[in-house]
């Protein structure tokens, strides 16, 4: 099994190019199911989850061409298997995103229930309720969601909770529904907006994306299009946190400041000097950071996907930071691993109190999920001695060649067996 070996100490100096957003690429890949024509995508990140999605779509009959690892041409004329099997869904919960578009175009879909998740439950009830509101007949049988509808009907649906994948699934279903669909309490994340912009290029009629009320006027069919996936705001934030702890000056290219303003505000509060322009963000940090407190909430508030990275930053900060997690119930599993490196963290329910220490010491630690993995890498960059991060297949789900990107700005990091 592959591991990362990190020798802490060097500051980070130079430039890093940010990849396309995983959480935008996955639903947009699934949107290819909505048309028989070709959807051409650029800036697709080279990630384990993207490869899993490619395998899932090809298994359904999608023709996928990838001459360039960051460019995909997906042609849906040959789709003939309307099922997402458990073998693939269990490795990537985002597979549920084929449900809406498959049902909308073909009138039927059979998708495995995702099952458990390390960071907590991610229920799909809102997906099901929304599709039922649009006239779908849905049965849960043998661990699968089996949905049928000759043609979905426009409806008004108020989600009981803000759910990104739920909003995306229902948005994709609504574009081919008969009539107008209004999605209330919709997710406002930039990745939802990116999906909507791609669908509009394919001929969908959508308004209100980026707000909590999205209106969709259904059309008879969609056509092919070309779309560039937005930059990954979580990868951007992760590298910014790495500079906060390792110190240095780094320019991040191919990214945007307006998609992670809450993160940048907290980094400035911690003492960072940050500048941003068209397509770039620059950060400089030469001192020990100041501890910051935060509460995770849906966009545009502080993202749960950045909580672990900020906890790593707080471990070496001056003062005490209080971090409250409101999105997932099991998203503090990195705490015990950071404690192995000398961090002083106390957990009380959904709140973690992080008291900054003078130093962390390198240790062998185990990644438990994607963002927890990133927090351990960040901590390793500033720890004294050598840190081994095990089970980095979690990292490969969401970070493209993280060791190469960090190594390019001076980090002593390598992938080993």
Short mmCIF file of C-alpha atoms in Angstrom, two decimals:
data_model
loop_
_atom_site.label_atom_id
_atom_site.label_comp_id
_atom_site.label_asym_id
_atom_site.label_seq_id
_atom_site.Cartn_x
_atom_site.Cartn_y
_atom_site.Cartn_z
CA UNK A 1 0.00 0.00 0.00
CA UNK A 2 1.32 3.45 -0.93
CA UNK A 3 2.29 6.01 1.69
CA UNK A 4 3.61 9.56 1.81
CA UNK A 5 6.93 10.25 3.53
CA UNK A 6 7.31 13.86 4.66
CA UNK A 7 10.32 15.51 6.26
CA UNK A 8 9.18 18.67 7.98
CA UNK A 9 11.01 21.97 8.04
CA UNK A 10 11.45 23.59 4.62
CA UNK A 11 9.39 26.67 3.82
CA UNK A 12 7.28 26.67 0.65
CA UNK A 13 8.32 29.03 -2.14
CA UNK A 14 7.09 29.16 -5.74
CA UNK A 15 3.96 28.48 -7.78
CA UNK A 16 1.28 25.77 -7.77
CA UNK A 17 -1.30 25.21 -10.51
CA UNK A 18 -4.75 24.31 -9.16
CA UNK A 19 -6.68 21.45 -10.78
CA UNK A 20 -10.32 21.32 -11.79
CA UNK A 21 -12.82 20.80 -8.99
CA UNK A 22 -13.64 17.20 -8.11
CA UNK A 23 -17.04 18.19 -6.72
CA UNK A 24 -17.92 19.97 -9.96
CA UNK A 25 -16.45 17.41 -12.36
CA UNK A 26 -18.39 14.43 -10.98
CA UNK A 27 -21.94 15.80 -11.48
CA UNK A 28 -20.98 17.34 -14.83
CA UNK A 29 -19.67 13.96 -16.03
CA UNK A 30 -23.02 12.45 -15.01
CA UNK A 31 -24.84 15.22 -16.92
CA UNK A 32 -23.55 13.59 -20.12
CA UNK A 33 -26.33 11.03 -19.61
CA UNK A 34 -28.90 13.71 -20.48
CA UNK A 35 -28.07 13.77 -24.21
CA UNK A 36 -27.18 11.44 -27.06
CA UNK A 37 -24.76 14.08 -28.34
CA UNK A 38 -21.15 14.66 -27.29
CA UNK A 39 -20.27 16.65 -24.17
CA UNK A 40 -16.67 17.87 -24.28
CA UNK A 41 -15.11 18.72 -20.92
CA UNK A 42 -11.77 20.37 -20.19
CA UNK A 43 -9.89 21.00 -16.92
CA UNK A 44 -11.08 17.64 -15.56
CA UNK A 45 -8.91 16.62 -12.58
CA UNK A 46 -7.00 13.34 -12.75
CA UNK A 47 -8.43 11.67 -9.66
CA UNK A 48 -9.52 8.26 -8.44
CA UNK A 49 -13.17 9.43 -8.18
CA UNK A 50 -13.11 10.70 -11.77
CA UNK A 51 -11.81 7.34 -12.98
CA UNK A 52 -14.54 5.58 -10.99
CA UNK A 53 -17.18 7.80 -12.60
CA UNK A 54 -15.70 7.11 -16.04
CA UNK A 55 -15.90 3.36 -15.37
CA UNK A 56 -19.51 3.70 -14.18
CA UNK A 57 -20.59 5.66 -17.26
CA UNK A 58 -18.80 3.28 -19.63
CA UNK A 59 -20.54 0.37 -17.92
CA UNK A 60 -23.86 2.06 -18.77
CA UNK A 61 -22.86 2.31 -22.44
CA UNK A 62 -21.39 5.81 -22.52
CA UNK A 63 -18.60 6.32 -25.08
CA UNK A 64 -15.75 8.09 -23.30
CA UNK A 65 -12.71 9.45 -25.13
CA UNK A 66 -9.73 10.77 -23.13
CA UNK A 67 -6.75 11.49 -25.35
CA UNK A 68 -5.69 14.09 -22.77
CA UNK A 69 -6.10 13.06 -19.12
CA UNK A 70 -7.73 16.44 -18.39
CA UNK A 71 -10.10 16.40 -21.38
CA UNK A 72 -13.09 14.12 -21.83
CA UNK A 73 -15.47 13.59 -24.74
CA UNK A 74 -18.59 11.76 -23.61
CA UNK A 75 -21.19 10.55 -26.12
CA UNK A 76 -24.42 9.13 -24.74
CA UNK A 77 -26.03 7.71 -27.90
CA UNK A 78 -25.14 4.14 -26.89
CA UNK A 79 -26.32 4.19 -23.27
CA UNK A 80 -28.39 1.03 -22.79
CA UNK A 81 -27.81 -0.12 -19.21
CA UNK A 82 -29.73 2.02 -16.75
CA UNK A 83 -28.04 0.79 -13.58
CA UNK A 84 -25.29 1.89 -11.18
CA UNK A 85 -24.11 -1.32 -9.44
CA UNK A 86 -23.14 -1.60 -5.78
CA UNK A 87 -19.56 -2.54 -6.68
CA UNK A 88 -18.95 1.01 -7.92
CA UNK A 89 -21.34 2.99 -5.73
CA UNK A 90 -19.78 1.59 -2.54
CA UNK A 91 -16.40 3.12 -3.50
CA UNK A 92 -17.83 6.55 -4.36
CA UNK A 93 -21.08 7.91 -2.99
CA UNK A 94 -21.30 10.51 -5.77
CA UNK A 95 -22.44 7.65 -8.04
CA UNK A 96 -25.96 8.50 -6.84
CA UNK A 97 -25.71 11.43 -9.30
CA UNK A 98 -26.59 9.17 -12.25
CA UNK A 99 -30.10 8.68 -10.81
CA UNK A 100 -31.65 12.01 -11.86
CA UNK A 101 -30.31 12.29 -15.40
CA UNK A 102 -30.87 8.61 -16.25
CA UNK A 103 -34.47 8.70 -15.04
CA UNK A 104 -35.15 11.99 -16.84
CA UNK A 105 -33.87 10.83 -20.23
CA UNK A 106 -34.78 7.14 -20.24
CA UNK A 107 -37.78 6.94 -17.90
CA UNK A 108 -36.12 4.43 -15.61
CA UNK A 109 -33.03 4.08 -13.41
CA UNK A 110 -31.73 1.55 -10.91
CA UNK A 111 -29.02 2.82 -8.58
CA UNK A 112 -27.50 1.10 -5.57
CA UNK A 113 -28.00 2.77 -2.21
CA UNK A 114 -24.65 4.27 -1.21
CA UNK A 115 -24.42 2.67 2.24
CA UNK A 116 -22.17 3.91 5.05
CA UNK A 117 -19.60 6.68 4.96
CA UNK A 118 -16.59 7.20 7.22
CA UNK A 119 -17.41 10.82 8.05
CA UNK A 120 -21.08 10.20 8.80
CA UNK A 121 -24.42 9.48 7.17
CA UNK A 122 -25.29 11.18 3.90
CA UNK A 123 -28.97 10.33 3.47
CA UNK A 124 -30.55 10.24 0.01
CA UNK A 125 -34.11 10.84 1.20
CA UNK A 126 -34.19 14.32 -0.33
CA UNK A 127 -33.21 12.92 -3.74
CA UNK A 128 -36.07 10.43 -3.53
CA UNK A 129 -38.66 12.91 -2.20
CA UNK A 130 -37.80 15.41 -4.91
CA UNK A 131 -38.14 12.85 -7.70
CA UNK A 132 -41.42 11.63 -6.24
CA UNK A 133 -42.68 15.23 -6.24
CA UNK A 134 -41.88 15.25 -9.96
CA UNK A 135 -44.02 12.16 -10.50
CA UNK A 136 -41.51 9.33 -10.25
CA UNK A 137 -42.55 5.95 -8.90
CA UNK A 138 -39.74 4.79 -6.63
CA UNK A 139 -39.20 1.46 -4.92
CA UNK A 140 -36.33 0.51 -2.61
CA UNK A 141 -35.59 -3.17 -3.19
CA UNK A 142 -32.58 -5.40 -2.56
CA UNK A 143 -30.43 -2.39 -1.70
CA UNK A 144 -31.29 -0.50 -4.89
CA UNK A 145 -33.33 2.60 -5.71
CA UNK A 146 -35.56 1.65 -8.65
CA UNK A 147 -37.17 4.74 -10.20
CA UNK A 148 -39.65 4.92 -13.08
CA UNK A 149 -41.47 7.76 -14.84
CA UNK A 150 -42.68 8.02 -18.46
CA UNK A 151 -41.76 11.70 -18.22
CA UNK A 152 -41.10 13.68 -15.09
CA UNK A 153 -43.44 16.61 -14.36
CA UNK A 154 -42.41 20.03 -13.18
CA UNK A 155 -43.03 20.57 -9.46
CA UNK A 156 -42.21 22.82 -6.53
CA UNK A 157 -39.98 21.02 -4.02
CA UNK A 158 -38.75 22.34 -0.69
CA UNK A 159 -35.80 20.31 0.58
CA UNK A 160 -35.85 19.47 4.29
CA UNK A 161 -32.12 20.17 4.43
CA UNK A 162 -29.47 21.77 2.24
CA UNK A 163 -27.92 18.97 0.21
CA UNK A 164 -25.44 19.55 -2.61
CA UNK A 165 -25.83 16.20 -4.38
CA UNK A 166 -29.59 16.32 -3.80
CA UNK A 167 -29.80 19.71 -5.49
CA UNK A 168 -27.62 18.48 -8.36
CA UNK A 169 -29.63 15.30 -8.90
CA UNK A 170 -32.95 17.13 -8.94
CA UNK A 171 -31.55 19.90 -11.14
CA UNK A 172 -30.46 17.36 -13.74
CA UNK A 173 -33.81 15.59 -13.55
CA UNK A 174 -35.77 18.83 -13.91
CA UNK A 175 -34.12 20.00 -17.13
CA UNK A 176 -36.01 17.34 -19.14
CA UNK A 177 -39.23 17.42 -17.09
CA UNK A 178 -42.54 18.59 -18.53
CA UNK A 179 -43.19 22.06 -17.11
CA UNK A 180 -41.51 24.27 -14.54
CA UNK A 181 -39.67 22.96 -11.48
CA UNK A 182 -38.80 25.16 -8.52
CA UNK A 183 -36.16 23.83 -6.10
CA UNK A 184 -36.35 25.65 -2.76
CA UNK A 185 -33.73 25.47 0.02
CA UNK A 186 -31.32 24.55 -2.76
CA UNK A 187 -27.56 24.33 -2.24
CA UNK A 188 -25.71 27.48 -3.29
CA UNK A 189 -22.22 25.97 -3.69
CA UNK A 190 -20.12 27.14 -6.67
CA UNK A 191 -20.03 23.54 -7.90
CA UNK A 192 -23.85 23.58 -8.23
CA UNK A 193 -23.53 26.82 -10.22
CA UNK A 194 -20.89 25.21 -12.47
CA UNK A 195 -23.20 22.27 -13.19
CA UNK A 196 -26.05 24.65 -14.01
CA UNK A 197 -23.83 26.66 -16.37
CA UNK A 198 -22.86 23.45 -18.18
CA UNK A 199 -26.51 22.39 -18.47
CA UNK A 200 -27.42 25.81 -19.87
CA UNK A 201 -24.75 25.36 -22.56
CA UNK A 202 -26.47 22.03 -23.35
CA UNK A 203 -29.80 23.81 -23.88
CA UNK A 204 -31.36 23.77 -20.41
CA UNK A 205 -33.39 26.74 -19.15
CA UNK A 206 -32.25 27.45 -15.60
CA UNK A 207 -32.34 30.57 -13.44
CA UNK A 208 -31.57 31.31 -9.79
CA UNK A 209 -28.55 29.00 -9.52
CA UNK A 210 -26.28 30.34 -6.81
CA UNK A 211 -29.31 31.26 -4.69
CA UNK A 212 -31.50 29.06 -2.49
CA UNK A 213 -34.28 28.98 -5.11
CA UNK A 214 -33.54 27.48 -8.52
CA UNK A 215 -36.15 27.60 -11.30
CA UNK A 216 -35.99 25.15 -14.22
CA UNK A 217 -38.17 25.26 -17.31
CA UNK A 218 -38.07 21.76 -18.76
CA UNK A 219 -37.14 21.20 -22.41
CA UNK A 220 -37.73 18.24 -24.73
CA UNK A 221 -34.05 17.41 -25.20
CA UNK A 222 -30.51 18.64 -24.62
CA UNK A 223 -27.61 18.80 -27.09
CA UNK A 224 -23.84 18.56 -26.96
CA UNK A 225 -21.64 21.33 -25.61
CA UNK A 226 -18.16 22.22 -24.41
CA UNK A 227 -17.42 23.21 -20.82
CA UNK A 228 -14.34 23.86 -18.68
CA UNK A 229 -14.64 22.57 -15.11
CA UNK A 230 -14.20 25.28 -12.47
CA UNK A 231 -11.05 25.34 -10.26
CA UNK A 232 -11.04 23.32 -7.05
CA UNK A 233 -11.64 25.67 -4.12
CA UNK A 234 -10.83 22.95 -1.54
CA UNK A 235 -7.49 22.11 -3.15
CA UNK A 236 -6.81 25.86 -3.22
CA UNK A 237 -7.66 26.19 0.48
CA UNK A 238 -5.56 23.14 1.37
CA UNK A 239 -2.41 24.59 -0.20
CA UNK A 240 -3.07 27.94 1.46
CA UNK A 241 -3.20 26.17 4.84
CA UNK A 242 0.03 24.34 3.99
CA UNK A 243 1.79 27.68 3.57
CA UNK A 244 0.30 28.90 6.85
CA UNK A 245 1.98 26.06 8.73
CA UNK A 246 5.20 25.53 6.74
CA UNK A 247 5.64 29.30 6.14
CA UNK A 248 6.80 30.82 2.87
CA UNK A 249 5.35 32.57 -0.16
CA UNK A 250 3.34 30.75 -2.83
CA UNK A 251 1.38 31.87 -5.89
CA UNK A 252 -1.61 29.67 -6.76
CA UNK A 253 -2.60 29.83 -10.43
CA UNK A 254 -5.81 28.74 -12.21
CA UNK A 255 -8.02 29.50 -9.24
CA UNK A 256 -10.47 32.19 -8.08
CA UNK A 257 -10.74 34.12 -4.82
CA UNK A 258 -14.52 34.60 -5.07
CA UNK A 259 -15.22 30.89 -4.53
CA UNK A 260 -13.59 30.68 -1.08
CA UNK A 261 -14.04 34.09 0.55
CA UNK A 262 -14.90 32.63 3.97
CA UNK A 263 -11.63 30.66 3.93
CA UNK A 264 -9.55 33.67 2.89
CA UNK A 265 -11.16 35.77 5.65
CA UNK A 266 -10.11 33.21 8.27
CA UNK A 267 -6.58 32.95 6.87
CA UNK A 268 -6.19 36.73 7.08
CA UNK A 269 -7.51 36.57 10.65
CA UNK A 270 -4.77 34.02 11.36
CA UNK A 271 -2.13 36.46 10.11
CA UNK A 272 -1.65 35.65 6.45
CA UNK A 273 -0.84 38.28 3.84
CA UNK A 274 -3.05 37.45 0.84
CA UNK A 275 -3.44 39.10 -2.55
CA UNK A 276 -5.70 37.95 -5.38
CA UNK A 277 -6.31 38.82 -9.01
CA UNK A 278 -7.84 37.38 -12.16
CA UNK A 279 -7.11 33.65 -11.94
CA UNK A 280 -4.59 33.75 -9.08
CA UNK A 281 -4.16 33.98 -5.31
CA UNK A 282 -0.85 34.75 -3.57
CA UNK A 283 -0.14 34.04 0.09
CA UNK A 284 2.82 34.94 2.28
CA UNK A 285 3.29 33.75 5.86
CA UNK A 286 6.49 34.18 7.86
CA UNK A 287 5.26 34.05 11.46
CA UNK A 288 3.46 31.56 13.65
CA UNK A 289 -0.28 31.76 12.84
CA UNK A 290 -2.87 33.03 15.31
CA UNK A 291 -5.54 30.52 16.36
CA UNK A 292 -8.94 31.00 14.71
CA UNK A 293 -12.37 29.71 15.69
CA UNK A 294 -14.92 28.61 13.11
CA UNK A 295 -18.23 26.84 12.55
CA UNK A 296 -18.88 24.78 9.42
CA UNK A 297 -22.09 25.60 7.55
CA UNK A 298 -23.39 25.36 3.97
CA UNK A 299 -21.98 27.79 1.38
CA UNK A 300 -21.26 30.70 1.50
CA UNK A 301 -20.26 30.04 5.13
CA UNK A 302 -17.15 28.10 6.12
CA UNK A 303 -16.93 24.73 4.28
CA UNK A 304 -16.83 21.43 6.15
CA UNK A 305 -14.25 20.26 3.60
CA UNK A 306 -11.75 22.78 5.04
CA UNK A 307 -12.33 22.02 8.72
CA UNK A 308 -9.56 19.40 9.09
CA UNK A 309 -6.97 21.58 7.36
CA UNK A 310 -7.72 24.52 9.68
CA UNK A 311 -7.53 22.23 12.68
CA UNK A 312 -4.02 21.23 11.58
CA UNK A 313 -3.13 24.92 11.27
CA UNK A 314 -4.47 25.63 14.77
CA UNK A 315 -2.29 22.92 16.31
CA UNK A 316 0.79 25.16 15.97
CA UNK A 317 -0.96 28.52 16.33
CA UNK A 318 -0.70 30.96 19.20
CA UNK A 319 -3.76 30.79 21.41
CA UNK A 320 -6.79 28.52 21.34
CA UNK A 321 -9.20 27.89 18.48
CA UNK A 322 -12.70 26.41 18.84
CA UNK A 323 -13.94 24.45 15.82
CA UNK A 324 -17.59 23.39 15.58
CA UNK A 325 -18.64 20.84 12.94
CA UNK A 326 -22.34 21.06 12.00
CA UNK A 327 -22.43 19.12 8.71
CA UNK A 328 -21.11 15.61 9.46
CA UNK A 329 -21.24 13.81 12.79
CA UNK A 330 -17.99 11.82 12.47
CA UNK A 331 -15.66 14.38 10.98
CA UNK A 332 -13.15 14.57 13.83
CA UNK A 333 -11.39 11.28 13.11
CA UNK A 334 -8.15 13.11 12.27
CA UNK A 335 -7.94 14.36 15.87
CA UNK A 336 -6.43 11.15 17.26
CA UNK A 337 -3.83 11.10 14.48
CA UNK A 338 -2.86 14.75 15.05
CA UNK A 339 -2.56 13.93 18.77
CA UNK A 340 0.03 11.28 17.85
CA UNK A 341 2.11 14.15 16.51
CA UNK A 342 1.78 16.14 19.73
CA UNK A 343 -1.34 18.22 19.09
CA UNK A 344 -3.43 19.37 22.09
CA UNK A 345 -7.06 18.87 21.05
CA UNK A 346 -10.10 18.26 23.27
CA UNK A 347 -13.40 17.10 21.77
CA UNK A 348 -16.79 17.83 23.30
CA UNK A 349 -19.55 16.52 21.05
CA UNK A 350 -19.41 18.41 17.77
CA UNK A 351 -16.84 20.91 19.05
CA UNK A 352 -13.05 20.62 19.14
CA UNK A 353 -10.93 22.93 21.29
CA UNK A 354 -7.42 23.23 19.82
CA UNK A 355 -4.69 24.72 22.00
CA UNK A 356 -1.64 25.64 19.99
CA UNK A 357 1.61 23.92 20.92
CA UNK A 358 5.20 24.99 20.28
CA UNK A 359 6.08 22.00 18.12
CA UNK A 360 4.74 18.87 16.44
CA UNK A 361 6.87 15.75 16.06
CA UNK A 362 6.83 13.50 13.03
CA UNK A 363 5.03 10.17 13.44
CA UNK A 364 3.37 7.40 11.47
CA UNK A 365 -0.28 8.37 11.04
CA UNK A 366 -3.25 6.87 9.22
CA UNK A 367 -5.62 8.70 6.91
CA UNK A 368 -9.30 8.02 7.63
CA UNK A 369 -10.96 10.10 4.90
CA UNK A 370 -10.10 12.53 2.12
CA UNK A 371 -9.82 15.82 4.02
CA UNK A 372 -8.38 14.17 7.14
CA UNK A 373 -5.57 12.95 4.88
CA UNK A 374 -4.85 16.51 3.81
CA UNK A 375 -4.68 17.72 7.42
CA UNK A 376 -2.03 15.11 8.22
CA UNK A 377 0.05 16.14 5.22
CA UNK A 378 -0.13 19.79 6.31
CA UNK A 379 0.90 18.88 9.85
CA UNK A 380 3.78 16.78 8.52
CA UNK A 381 5.18 19.71 6.57
CA UNK A 382 5.75 21.62 9.82
CA UNK A 383 6.53 18.74 12.19
CA UNK A 384 10.04 17.99 13.41
CA UNK A 385 11.44 14.86 11.80
CA UNK A 386 9.73 12.38 9.50
CA UNK A 387 6.00 11.79 9.11
CA UNK A 388 4.55 8.76 7.32
CA UNK A 389 0.96 9.13 6.12
CA UNK A 390 -0.60 5.72 5.50
CA UNK A 391 -3.70 4.81 3.44
CA UNK A 392 -3.25 7.70 1.03
CA UNK A 393 -5.72 6.23 -1.45
CA UNK A 394 -8.10 8.60 0.32
CA UNK A 395 -5.93 11.52 -0.85
CA UNK A 396 -5.94 10.29 -4.44
CA UNK A 397 -9.73 10.57 -4.49
CA UNK A 398 -9.54 14.36 -4.28
CA UNK A 399 -5.99 15.66 -4.83
CA UNK A 400 -4.16 15.40 -8.12
CA UNK A 401 -0.48 14.53 -7.56
CA UNK A 402 -0.32 16.36 -4.23
CA UNK A 403 3.25 15.22 -3.58
CA UNK A 404 4.43 16.61 -6.93
CA UNK A 405 2.72 19.95 -6.38
CA UNK A 406 4.10 20.39 -2.85
CA UNK A 407 7.50 19.08 -3.88
CA UNK A 408 7.59 21.70 -6.62
CA UNK A 409 7.52 24.48 -4.02
CA UNK A 410 10.18 23.01 -1.76
CA UNK A 411 8.45 20.42 0.44
CA UNK A 412 10.41 17.24 1.22
CA UNK A 413 7.67 14.77 0.33
CA UNK A 414 7.65 11.53 -1.63
CA UNK A 415 5.33 8.63 -2.38
CA UNK A 416 6.61 5.27 -1.19
CA UNK A 417 5.40 1.68 -1.03
#
